[in-house]
Amino acid sequence: MPKKKVVRKSKRLKKVPPKKSAQIPVTKEMLFEVRDELKYSVSSLERKMESRFKKNDSRLNRIEACFKSVDARFGSIDARFESIDARFEAIDARFDKIDARFKLVDARFDKMESRFADIESLLKKVLSEVHRIGLFVEEQNARNKYVLDGYTSVSDRLDRIEKKIFKENV
């Protein structure tokens, strides 16, 4: 009976470093950084939209205040034509003026809220950039691992060659 050939498998597998950045495996941290970057970008856009809505509310409040002011003027003119109703119209005009002032104050508050929303949007954008930079750092760390493994491999090989040469010379 013929003997079977024994095939020896190499116990050491050679590590082949990736040739392109796209071949470097993605770490869990890198994936989380991308997710956080996207979340903060969406949040920034939401804040920006809120800011725009507040600005529009501010404009509408100013226009409404102008209309209230005009209504108050017409009310005082109507008061001249009707003697008894004139007194009530004057009181209504005063309330309309007060309401107009409140609308102006509300418009100012809306404008301030809009500014705060803008600042918050910028802050979210900065946080998004911080996470993006964190992703770059994590990616560079992943690349550095392959380079350090290569240097270690070259250093080990050089040590073996030096030992071999030393043994041959002795």
Coordinates of C-alpha atoms in Angstrom, one line a residue:
M1 CA 0.0 0.0 0.0
P2 CA 1.4 3.4 -1.0
K3 CA 2.2 5.9 1.7
K4 CA 0.1 9.0 1.8
K5 CA 1.9 12.2 1.4
V6 CA 1.7 14.3 4.5
V7 CA 1.0 17.9 3.7
R8 CA 2.3 20.4 6.2
K9 CA 0.4 23.5 6.7
S10 CA 2.3 26.6 7.6
K11 CA 1.4 27.7 11.1
R12 CA 2.3 31.3 10.3
L13 CA 0.0 33.2 8.1
K14 CA 1.5 36.1 6.4
K15 CA -0.3 39.3 7.0
V16 CA -0.8 41.3 3.9
P17 CA -1.2 45.0 4.6
P18 CA -3.9 46.8 2.7
K19 CA -2.9 48.6 -0.3
K20 CA -5.6 51.2 -0.3
S21 CA -7.4 53.2 2.4
A22 CA -10.7 51.7 1.3
Q23 CA -9.4 48.2 2.3
I24 CA -8.7 49.2 5.9
P25 CA -11.5 47.7 8.1
V26 CA -13.9 50.1 9.7
T27 CA -13.8 50.2 13.5
K28 CA -16.9 50.4 15.6
E29 CA -15.8 53.8 16.9
M30 CA -15.4 55.1 13.4
L31 CA -19.0 54.0 12.6
F32 CA -20.2 55.7 15.8
E33 CA -18.4 58.9 14.8
V34 CA -20.0 58.9 11.4
R35 CA -23.4 58.3 13.0
D36 CA -22.9 61.1 15.5
E37 CA -21.7 63.4 12.8
L38 CA -24.9 62.7 10.8
K39 CA -27.1 63.1 13.9
Y40 CA -25.6 66.5 14.7
S41 CA -25.8 67.6 11.1
V42 CA -29.5 66.8 11.1
S43 CA -30.0 68.5 14.5
S44 CA -28.2 71.6 13.1
L45 CA -30.6 71.7 10.1
E46 CA -33.5 71.3 12.4
R47 CA -32.3 74.3 14.5
K48 CA -31.7 76.3 11.4
M49 CA -35.3 75.6 10.2
E50 CA -36.6 76.6 13.7
S51 CA -34.6 79.8 13.4
R52 CA -36.2 80.6 10.1
F53 CA -39.7 79.9 11.4
K54 CA -39.0 82.3 14.3
K55 CA -37.8 85.0 12.0
N56 CA -41.0 84.6 9.9
D57 CA -43.1 84.8 13.1
S58 CA -41.2 87.9 14.1
R59 CA -42.0 89.5 10.7
L60 CA -45.7 88.6 10.9
N61 CA -45.9 90.0 14.4
R62 CA -44.4 93.3 13.2
I63 CA -46.9 93.4 10.3
E64 CA -49.7 92.6 12.7
A65 CA -48.6 95.3 15.0
C66 CA -48.6 97.8 12.1
F67 CA -52.1 96.7 11.2
K68 CA -53.2 97.1 14.9
S69 CA -51.7 100.6 14.9
V70 CA -53.6 101.5 11.7
D71 CA -56.8 100.0 13.2
A72 CA -56.3 102.2 16.3
R73 CA -56.1 105.3 14.1
F74 CA -59.3 104.5 12.2
G75 CA -60.9 103.8 15.6
S76 CA -60.1 107.3 16.8
I77 CA -61.5 108.8 13.5
D78 CA -64.7 106.9 13.9
A79 CA -65.0 108.2 17.4
R80 CA -65.3 111.7 16.1
F81 CA -68.4 110.9 14.1
E82 CA -70.3 109.1 16.8
S83 CA -70.6 110.9 20.2
I84 CA -71.4 107.9 22.5
D85 CA -69.4 105.3 20.5
A86 CA -66.5 107.7 20.3
R87 CA -65.6 107.1 24.0
F88 CA -65.7 103.4 23.6
E89 CA -63.7 103.5 20.4
A90 CA -61.0 105.6 22.1
I91 CA -60.8 103.0 24.8
D92 CA -60.6 100.3 22.2
A93 CA -57.9 102.3 20.4
R94 CA -55.9 102.5 23.6
F95 CA -56.1 98.7 24.0
D96 CA -55.2 98.2 20.4
K97 CA -52.1 100.4 20.9
I98 CA -51.2 98.5 24.0
D99 CA -51.7 95.2 22.0
A100 CA -49.5 96.7 19.3
R101 CA -46.8 97.4 21.8
F102 CA -47.1 93.9 23.1
K103 CA -46.8 92.6 19.6
L104 CA -43.7 94.7 19.1
V105 CA -42.2 93.3 22.3
D106 CA -43.2 89.8 21.2
A107 CA -41.5 90.5 17.9
R108 CA -38.3 91.4 19.7
F109 CA -38.5 88.3 21.8
D110 CA -39.1 86.2 18.7
K111 CA -36.0 87.9 17.1
M112 CA -33.9 87.0 20.2
E113 CA -35.2 83.4 20.2
S114 CA -34.2 83.3 16.5
R115 CA -30.7 84.5 17.4
F116 CA -30.4 81.9 20.1
A117 CA -31.6 79.2 17.7
D118 CA -28.9 80.4 15.2
I119 CA -26.2 80.2 17.9
E120 CA -27.4 76.7 18.9
S121 CA -27.4 75.7 15.2
L122 CA -23.8 76.8 14.9
L123 CA -22.9 75.0 18.1
K124 CA -24.4 71.8 16.7
K125 CA -22.4 72.3 13.5
V126 CA -19.2 72.7 15.5
L127 CA -20.0 69.5 17.4
S128 CA -20.5 67.8 14.1
E129 CA -17.1 69.0 12.9
V130 CA -15.5 67.7 16.2
H131 CA -17.0 64.3 15.6
R132 CA -15.8 64.4 12.0
I133 CA -12.2 65.2 13.2
G134 CA -12.5 62.3 15.8
L135 CA -13.3 60.0 12.9
F136 CA -10.2 61.2 11.1
V137 CA -8.1 60.5 14.2
E138 CA -9.6 57.1 14.6
E139 CA -9.0 56.3 10.9
Q140 CA -5.3 57.4 11.2
N141 CA -4.9 55.2 14.3
A142 CA -6.2 52.3 12.3
R143 CA -3.7 53.0 9.5
N144 CA -0.8 53.5 12.0
K145 CA -1.4 50.0 13.3
Y146 CA -0.6 48.5 9.9
V147 CA 2.5 50.6 9.6
L148 CA 3.7 49.6 13.1
D149 CA 3.1 45.9 12.3
G150 CA 5.2 46.3 9.2
Y151 CA 8.0 48.0 11.1
T152 CA 7.9 45.2 13.7
S153 CA 8.1 42.6 11.0
V154 CA 11.0 44.3 9.3
S155 CA 12.8 44.7 12.6
D156 CA 12.3 41.0 13.5
R157 CA 13.6 39.9 10.1
L158 CA 16.6 42.1 10.5
D159 CA 17.3 40.6 13.9
R160 CA 17.1 37.1 12.5
I161 CA 19.5 38.0 9.6
E162 CA 22.0 39.6 12.1
K163 CA 21.9 36.5 14.3
K164 CA 22.4 34.3 11.3
I165 CA 25.4 36.4 10.1
F166 CA 26.8 36.5 13.6
K167 CA 26.6 32.7 13.8
E168 CA 28.3 32.2 10.4
N169 CA 31.1 34.5 11.4
V170 CA 31.8 32.9 14.7

